[in-house]
Coordinates of C-alpha atoms and ligand atoms in Angstrom, one line a residue:
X1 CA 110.8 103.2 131.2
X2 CA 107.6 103.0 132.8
X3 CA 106.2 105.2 135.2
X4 CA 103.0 103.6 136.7
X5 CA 103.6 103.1 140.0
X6 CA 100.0 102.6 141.7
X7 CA 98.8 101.2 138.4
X8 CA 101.0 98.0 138.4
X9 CA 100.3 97.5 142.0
X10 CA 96.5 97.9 141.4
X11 CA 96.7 95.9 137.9
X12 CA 98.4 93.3 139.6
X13 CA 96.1 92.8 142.5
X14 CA 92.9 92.4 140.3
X15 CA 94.1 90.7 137.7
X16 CA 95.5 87.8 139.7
X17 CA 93.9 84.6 138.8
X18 CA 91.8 83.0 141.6
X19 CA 93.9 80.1 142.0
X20 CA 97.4 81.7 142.1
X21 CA 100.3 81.5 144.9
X22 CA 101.4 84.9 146.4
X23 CA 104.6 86.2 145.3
X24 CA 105.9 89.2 147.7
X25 CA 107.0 90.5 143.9
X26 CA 106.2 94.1 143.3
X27 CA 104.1 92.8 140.7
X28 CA 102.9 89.7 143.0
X29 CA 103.9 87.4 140.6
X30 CA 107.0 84.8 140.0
X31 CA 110.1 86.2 139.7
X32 CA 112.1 86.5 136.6
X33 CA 114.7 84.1 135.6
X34 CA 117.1 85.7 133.4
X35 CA 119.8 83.9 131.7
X36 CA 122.9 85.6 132.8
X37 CA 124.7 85.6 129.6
X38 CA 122.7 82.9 128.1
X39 CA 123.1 79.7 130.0
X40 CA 126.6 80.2 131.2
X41 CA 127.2 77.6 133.2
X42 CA 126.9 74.9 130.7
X43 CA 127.5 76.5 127.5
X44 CA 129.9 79.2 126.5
X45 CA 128.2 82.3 127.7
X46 CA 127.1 84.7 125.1
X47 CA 126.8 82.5 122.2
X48 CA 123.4 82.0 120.5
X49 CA 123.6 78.4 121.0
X50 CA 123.9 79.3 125.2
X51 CA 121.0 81.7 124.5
X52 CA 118.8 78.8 122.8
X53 CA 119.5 76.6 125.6
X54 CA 118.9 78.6 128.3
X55 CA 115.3 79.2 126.5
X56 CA 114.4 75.4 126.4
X57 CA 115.8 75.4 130.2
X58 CA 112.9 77.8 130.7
X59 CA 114.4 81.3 130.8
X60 CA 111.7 84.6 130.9
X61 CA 114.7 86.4 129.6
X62 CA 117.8 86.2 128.0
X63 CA 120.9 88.7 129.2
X64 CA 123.3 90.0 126.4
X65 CA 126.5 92.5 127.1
X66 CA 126.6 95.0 124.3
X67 CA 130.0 96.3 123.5
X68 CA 131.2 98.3 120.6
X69 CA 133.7 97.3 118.0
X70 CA 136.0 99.4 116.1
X71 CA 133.7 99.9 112.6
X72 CA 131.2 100.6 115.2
X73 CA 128.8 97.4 115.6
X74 CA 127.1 96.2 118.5
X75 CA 128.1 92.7 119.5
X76 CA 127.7 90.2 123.0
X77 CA 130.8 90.5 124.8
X78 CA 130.9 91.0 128.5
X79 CA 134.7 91.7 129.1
X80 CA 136.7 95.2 127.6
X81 CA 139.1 92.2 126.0
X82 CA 138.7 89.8 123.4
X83 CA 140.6 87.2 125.6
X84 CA 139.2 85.9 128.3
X85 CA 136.2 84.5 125.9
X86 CA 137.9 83.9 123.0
X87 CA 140.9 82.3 121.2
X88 CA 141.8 85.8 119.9
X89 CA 145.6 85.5 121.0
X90 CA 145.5 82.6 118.6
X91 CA 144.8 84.2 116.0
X92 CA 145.4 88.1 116.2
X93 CA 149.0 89.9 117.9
X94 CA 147.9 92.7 120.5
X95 CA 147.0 95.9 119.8
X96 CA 147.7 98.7 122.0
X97 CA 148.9 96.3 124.8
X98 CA 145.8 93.9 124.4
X99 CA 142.7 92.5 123.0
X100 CA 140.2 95.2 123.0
X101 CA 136.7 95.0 121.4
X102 CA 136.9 98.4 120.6
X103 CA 140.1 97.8 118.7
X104 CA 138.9 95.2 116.7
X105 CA 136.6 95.2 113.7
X106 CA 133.2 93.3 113.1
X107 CA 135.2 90.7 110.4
X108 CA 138.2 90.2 112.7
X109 CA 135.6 89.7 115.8
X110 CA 133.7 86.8 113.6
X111 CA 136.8 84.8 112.6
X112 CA 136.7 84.0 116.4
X113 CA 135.4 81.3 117.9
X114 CA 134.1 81.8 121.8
X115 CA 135.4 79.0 124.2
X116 CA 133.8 77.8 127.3
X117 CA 134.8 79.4 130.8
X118 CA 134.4 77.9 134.5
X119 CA 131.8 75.2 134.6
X120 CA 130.7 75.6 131.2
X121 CA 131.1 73.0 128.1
X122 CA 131.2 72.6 124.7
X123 CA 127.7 70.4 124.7
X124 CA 125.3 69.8 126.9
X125 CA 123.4 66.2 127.2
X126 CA 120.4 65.9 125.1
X127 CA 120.7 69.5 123.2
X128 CA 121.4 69.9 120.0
X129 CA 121.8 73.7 119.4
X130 CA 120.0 75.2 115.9
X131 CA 123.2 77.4 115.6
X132 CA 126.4 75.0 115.1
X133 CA 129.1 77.3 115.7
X134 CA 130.5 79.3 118.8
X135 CA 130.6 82.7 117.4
X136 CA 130.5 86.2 118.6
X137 CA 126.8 87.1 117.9
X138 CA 126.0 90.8 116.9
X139 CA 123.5 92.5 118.6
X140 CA 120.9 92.2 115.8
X141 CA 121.9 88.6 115.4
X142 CA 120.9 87.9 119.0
X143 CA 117.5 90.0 118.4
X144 CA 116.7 87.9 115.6
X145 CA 117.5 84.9 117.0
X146 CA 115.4 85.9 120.4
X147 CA 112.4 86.9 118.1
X148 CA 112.4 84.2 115.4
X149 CA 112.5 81.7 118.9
X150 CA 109.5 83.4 120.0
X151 CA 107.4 83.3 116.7
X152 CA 108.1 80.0 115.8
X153 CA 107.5 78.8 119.3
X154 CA 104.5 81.4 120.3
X155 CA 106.6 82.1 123.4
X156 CA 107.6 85.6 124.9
X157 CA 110.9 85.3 125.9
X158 CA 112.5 89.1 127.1
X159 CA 116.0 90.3 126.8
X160 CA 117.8 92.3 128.8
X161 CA 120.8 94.2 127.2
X162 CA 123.1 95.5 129.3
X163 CA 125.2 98.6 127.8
X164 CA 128.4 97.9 129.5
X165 CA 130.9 100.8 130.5
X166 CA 133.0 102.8 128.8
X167 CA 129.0 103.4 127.6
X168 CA 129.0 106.0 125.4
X169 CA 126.0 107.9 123.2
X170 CA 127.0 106.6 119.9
X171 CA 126.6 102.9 121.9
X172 CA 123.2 103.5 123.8
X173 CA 121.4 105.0 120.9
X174 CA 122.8 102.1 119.1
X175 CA 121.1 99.9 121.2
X176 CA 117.9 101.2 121.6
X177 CA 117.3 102.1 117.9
X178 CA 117.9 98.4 117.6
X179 CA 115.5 97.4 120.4
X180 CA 112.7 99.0 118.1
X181 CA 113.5 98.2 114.9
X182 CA 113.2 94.3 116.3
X183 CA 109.9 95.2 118.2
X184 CA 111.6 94.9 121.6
X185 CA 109.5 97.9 122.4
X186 CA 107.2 97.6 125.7
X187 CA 107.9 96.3 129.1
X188 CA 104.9 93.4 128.7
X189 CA 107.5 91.9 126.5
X190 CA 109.0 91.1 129.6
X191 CA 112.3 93.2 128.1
X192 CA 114.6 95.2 130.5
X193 CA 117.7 97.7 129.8
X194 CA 120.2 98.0 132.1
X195 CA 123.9 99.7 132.8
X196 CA 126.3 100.5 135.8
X197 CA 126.5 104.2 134.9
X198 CA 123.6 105.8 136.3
X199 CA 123.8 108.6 133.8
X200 CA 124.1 106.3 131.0
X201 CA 120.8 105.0 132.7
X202 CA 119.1 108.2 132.5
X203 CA 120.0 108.3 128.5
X204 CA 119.3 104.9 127.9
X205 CA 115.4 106.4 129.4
X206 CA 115.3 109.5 127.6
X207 CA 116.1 108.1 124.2
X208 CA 113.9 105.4 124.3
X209 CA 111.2 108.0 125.6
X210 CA 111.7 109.7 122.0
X211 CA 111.8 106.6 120.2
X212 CA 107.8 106.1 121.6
X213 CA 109.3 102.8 123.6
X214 CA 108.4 101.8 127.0
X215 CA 111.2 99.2 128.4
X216 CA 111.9 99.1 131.8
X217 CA 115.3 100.4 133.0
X218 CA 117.4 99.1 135.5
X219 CA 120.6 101.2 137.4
X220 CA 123.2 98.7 138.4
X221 CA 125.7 98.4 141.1
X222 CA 125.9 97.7 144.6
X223 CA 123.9 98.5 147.9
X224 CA 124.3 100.8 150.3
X225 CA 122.7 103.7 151.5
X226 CA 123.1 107.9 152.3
X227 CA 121.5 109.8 155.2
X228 CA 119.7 106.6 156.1
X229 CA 118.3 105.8 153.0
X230 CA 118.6 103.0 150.4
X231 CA 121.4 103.5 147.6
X232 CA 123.0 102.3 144.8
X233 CA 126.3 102.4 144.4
X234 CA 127.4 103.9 140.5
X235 CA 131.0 102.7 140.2
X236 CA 131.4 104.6 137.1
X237 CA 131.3 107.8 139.0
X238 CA 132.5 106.4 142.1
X239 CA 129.0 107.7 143.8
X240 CA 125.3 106.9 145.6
X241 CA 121.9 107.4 144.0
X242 CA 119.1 106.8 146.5
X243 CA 116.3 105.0 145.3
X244 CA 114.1 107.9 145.3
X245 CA 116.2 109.3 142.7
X246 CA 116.5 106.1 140.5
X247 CA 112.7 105.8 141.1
X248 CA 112.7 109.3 139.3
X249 CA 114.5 107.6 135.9
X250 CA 114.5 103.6 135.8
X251 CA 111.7 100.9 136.7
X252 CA 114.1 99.1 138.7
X253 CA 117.7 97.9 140.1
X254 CA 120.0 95.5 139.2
X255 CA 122.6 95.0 142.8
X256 CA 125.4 92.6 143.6
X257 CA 123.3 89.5 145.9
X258 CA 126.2 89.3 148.1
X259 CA 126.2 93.0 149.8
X260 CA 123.7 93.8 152.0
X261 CA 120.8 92.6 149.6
X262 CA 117.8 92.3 152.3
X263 CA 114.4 91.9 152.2
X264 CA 114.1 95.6 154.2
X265 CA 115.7 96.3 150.5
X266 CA 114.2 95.0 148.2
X267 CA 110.7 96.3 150.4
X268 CA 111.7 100.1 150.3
X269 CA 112.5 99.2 146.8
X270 CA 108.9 98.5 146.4
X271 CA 107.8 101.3 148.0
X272 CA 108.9 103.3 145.1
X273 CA 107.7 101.2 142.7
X274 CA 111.1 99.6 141.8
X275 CA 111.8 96.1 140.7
X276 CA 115.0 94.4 142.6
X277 CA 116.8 91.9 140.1
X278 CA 119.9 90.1 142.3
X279 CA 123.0 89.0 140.4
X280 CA 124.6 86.5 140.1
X281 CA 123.1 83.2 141.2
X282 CA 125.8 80.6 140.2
X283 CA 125.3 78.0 143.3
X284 CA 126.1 74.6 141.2
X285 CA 125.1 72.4 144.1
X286 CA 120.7 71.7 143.6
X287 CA 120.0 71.2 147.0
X288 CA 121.9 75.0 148.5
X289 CA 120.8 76.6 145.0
X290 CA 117.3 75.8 146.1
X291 CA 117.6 76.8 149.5
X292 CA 119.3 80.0 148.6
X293 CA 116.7 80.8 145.6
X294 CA 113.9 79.8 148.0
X295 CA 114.9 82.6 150.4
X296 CA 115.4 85.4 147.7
X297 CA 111.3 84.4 146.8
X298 CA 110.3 84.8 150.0
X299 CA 111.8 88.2 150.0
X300 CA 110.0 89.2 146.9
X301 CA 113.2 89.3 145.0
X302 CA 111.5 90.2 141.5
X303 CA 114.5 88.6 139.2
X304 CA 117.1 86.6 139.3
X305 CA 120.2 86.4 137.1
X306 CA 121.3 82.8 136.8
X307 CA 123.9 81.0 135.3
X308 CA 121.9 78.1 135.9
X309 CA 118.7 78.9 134.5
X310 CA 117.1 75.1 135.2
X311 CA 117.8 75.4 139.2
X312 CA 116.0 78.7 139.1
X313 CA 112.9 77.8 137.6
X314 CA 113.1 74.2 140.1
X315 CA 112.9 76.8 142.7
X316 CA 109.9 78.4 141.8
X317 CA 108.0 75.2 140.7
X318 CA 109.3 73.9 144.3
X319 CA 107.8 77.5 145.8
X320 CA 104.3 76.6 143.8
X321 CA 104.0 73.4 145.5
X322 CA 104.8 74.4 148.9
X323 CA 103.5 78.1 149.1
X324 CA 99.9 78.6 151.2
X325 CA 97.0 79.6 148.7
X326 CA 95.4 82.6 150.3
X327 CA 91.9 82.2 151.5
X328 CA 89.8 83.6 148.9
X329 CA 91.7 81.3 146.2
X330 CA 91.5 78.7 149.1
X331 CA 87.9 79.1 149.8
X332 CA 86.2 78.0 146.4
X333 CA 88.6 75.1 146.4
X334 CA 87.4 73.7 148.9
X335 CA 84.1 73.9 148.4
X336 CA 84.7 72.5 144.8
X337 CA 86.0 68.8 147.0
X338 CA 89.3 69.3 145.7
X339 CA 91.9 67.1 148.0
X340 CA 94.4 69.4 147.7
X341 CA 95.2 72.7 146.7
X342 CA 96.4 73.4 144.0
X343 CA 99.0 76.5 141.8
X344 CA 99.3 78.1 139.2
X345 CA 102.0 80.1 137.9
X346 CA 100.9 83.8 137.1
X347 CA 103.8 84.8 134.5
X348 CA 103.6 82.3 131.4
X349 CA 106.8 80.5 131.4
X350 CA 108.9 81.9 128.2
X351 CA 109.3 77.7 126.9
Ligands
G3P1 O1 123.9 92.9 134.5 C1 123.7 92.3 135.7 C2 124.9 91.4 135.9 O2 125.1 90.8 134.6 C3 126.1 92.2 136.2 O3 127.2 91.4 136.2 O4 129.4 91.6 135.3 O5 128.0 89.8 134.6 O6 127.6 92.1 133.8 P1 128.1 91.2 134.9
CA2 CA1 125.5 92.0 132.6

């Protein structure tokens, strides 16, 4: 977690380059796009090969769901079940009345093979994926994969693991412990953790405290507010925390786009020095994804969790091209005869 409110807003204000466009981002520059389960919408989601892609579409971050199997590994699986994502009734008879993660072992999980949902495929034009196969990645697969990506390719694409409910100890310190032994230690890695149950949220903080890390954490759930100020609503436990007292825990909040996600929000979300990361942008159409994404960067929506990772970064290259330079950036631009003014991004793009 990080805890430096007046320093990132300082940091950021110096160290912006003379020529960049103004992002109303707590940290003033682009917002994040994070791969919401790799890139979902084409490939199936939480596969390595979904992850790769979503990187080459230009993805900051990658998102994994961590869930726990019965030996007690860490694997990518959004769902409680086995089903949805995977031809597990093929293979496998029920157990207790279904198909849960938890009731399966690591082996039994990697005879599977993970089948494409909604508007994803089994390919994708023009990409070859380095990984051949449709498995269920373990967590420390998808680590590796993330950081051997990132040193052959001298990029610094994040993750953003999400420990999804029933969380439980055993699962978050799991998750962190494997965070650092992979070196996904420090916020400037661009690398988030994030859960629905704000108590989980407050482990997922103190054990990564011990463990000398310093990844943001992000409370999940839905907006709303008590007494007149900002919440978010933990469905876990059926209850509000204001953002003053996420602000007191996590770097920032991860809320449903489609409930009362403003820019009055996302601006007293700023006040405390939280990040706002909407989910889930899954417009297929280019031209209402771009008007939709455009609006969300006006706001100073810090992240955005895409199944479509390419529209979101055509957003912000759109945004670049269009957005005012300030004066001062203006000023020596003009005076240099240049015809136009130009932009450039502030966050490196991951690929
Ligand atoms: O973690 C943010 C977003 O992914 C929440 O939605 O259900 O896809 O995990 P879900
Ligand atoms: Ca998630």
């Amino acid at each position: 977690m990080i805890r430096t409110i007046v320093t990132v807003a300082g940091f950021a204000a110096f160290a912006a380059p003379a020529f960049a466009t103004t992002y109303n981002t707590l940290s003033g520059e682009a917002p994040l796009v994070i791969a919401h389960r790799g890139a979902s919408g084409y490939l199936p989601e939480h596969t390595l090969a979904g992850y790769e892609l979503a990187i080459k579409l230009g993805a900051d971050v990658v998102e994994p769901d961590v869930a726990i199997t019965s030996d007690g590994h860490l694997v990518i699986m959004h769902d409680d079940s086995l089903a949805r994502t995977t031809n597990v009734e093929d293979l496998f008879a029920p157990r207790n009345g279904g198909y849960a993660t938890t009731d399966f072992t690591l082996a039994e999980i990697k005879s599977l093979t993970v089948e494409p949902t909604g508007t994803a495929s089994t390919s994708y034009p023009g990409f070859t994926p380095s990984v051949s196969t449709f498995e269920v990645p373990t967590f420390e697969e998808f680590l590796t994969f993330v950081n051997d990506y990132n040193e052959t390719n001298g990029t610094n694409v994040g993750i953003y693991p999400e420990s999804k409910p029933v969380s439980s100890t055993e699962k978050n310190q799991k998750i962190v412990e494997a965070m650092k032994t992979y070196g996904f230690t420090a916020s400037t890695q661009n690398s988030y953790l994030q859960t629905f149950d704000h108590l989980a949220a407050q482990e997922l903080s103190a054990m990564e405290d011990d463990l000398g890390m310093d990844v943001a954490v992000a409370a999940l759930g839905y907006v709303g507010t008590v007494d007149g100020e900002y919440a978010v609503y933990d469905y876990i436990h059926g209850s509000y925390s204001t953002l003053s007292e996420i602000a007191t825990y996590a770097d920032g909040v991860g809320v449903y786009k489609n409930a009362k996600l403003t820019a009055e929000f996302i601006a007293a979300a700023h006040a405390l020095g939280l990040e706002v990361h909407g989910w889930t942008f899954n417009l297929t159409d280019p031209d209402a994804a771009m008007e939709q994404y455009l609006t969300y960067i006006g706001w100073g929506l810090d992240g955005f969790f895409t199944n479509y990772t390419d529209l979101a970064v055509a957003a912000i290259a759109k945004y670049e091209a269009v957005a005012p330079v300030p004066l001062p950036a203006a000023l020596p631009m003009l005076l240099a005869g240049f015809g136009a003014f130009g932009v450039a991004r502030t966050r490196r793009r991951a690929a």
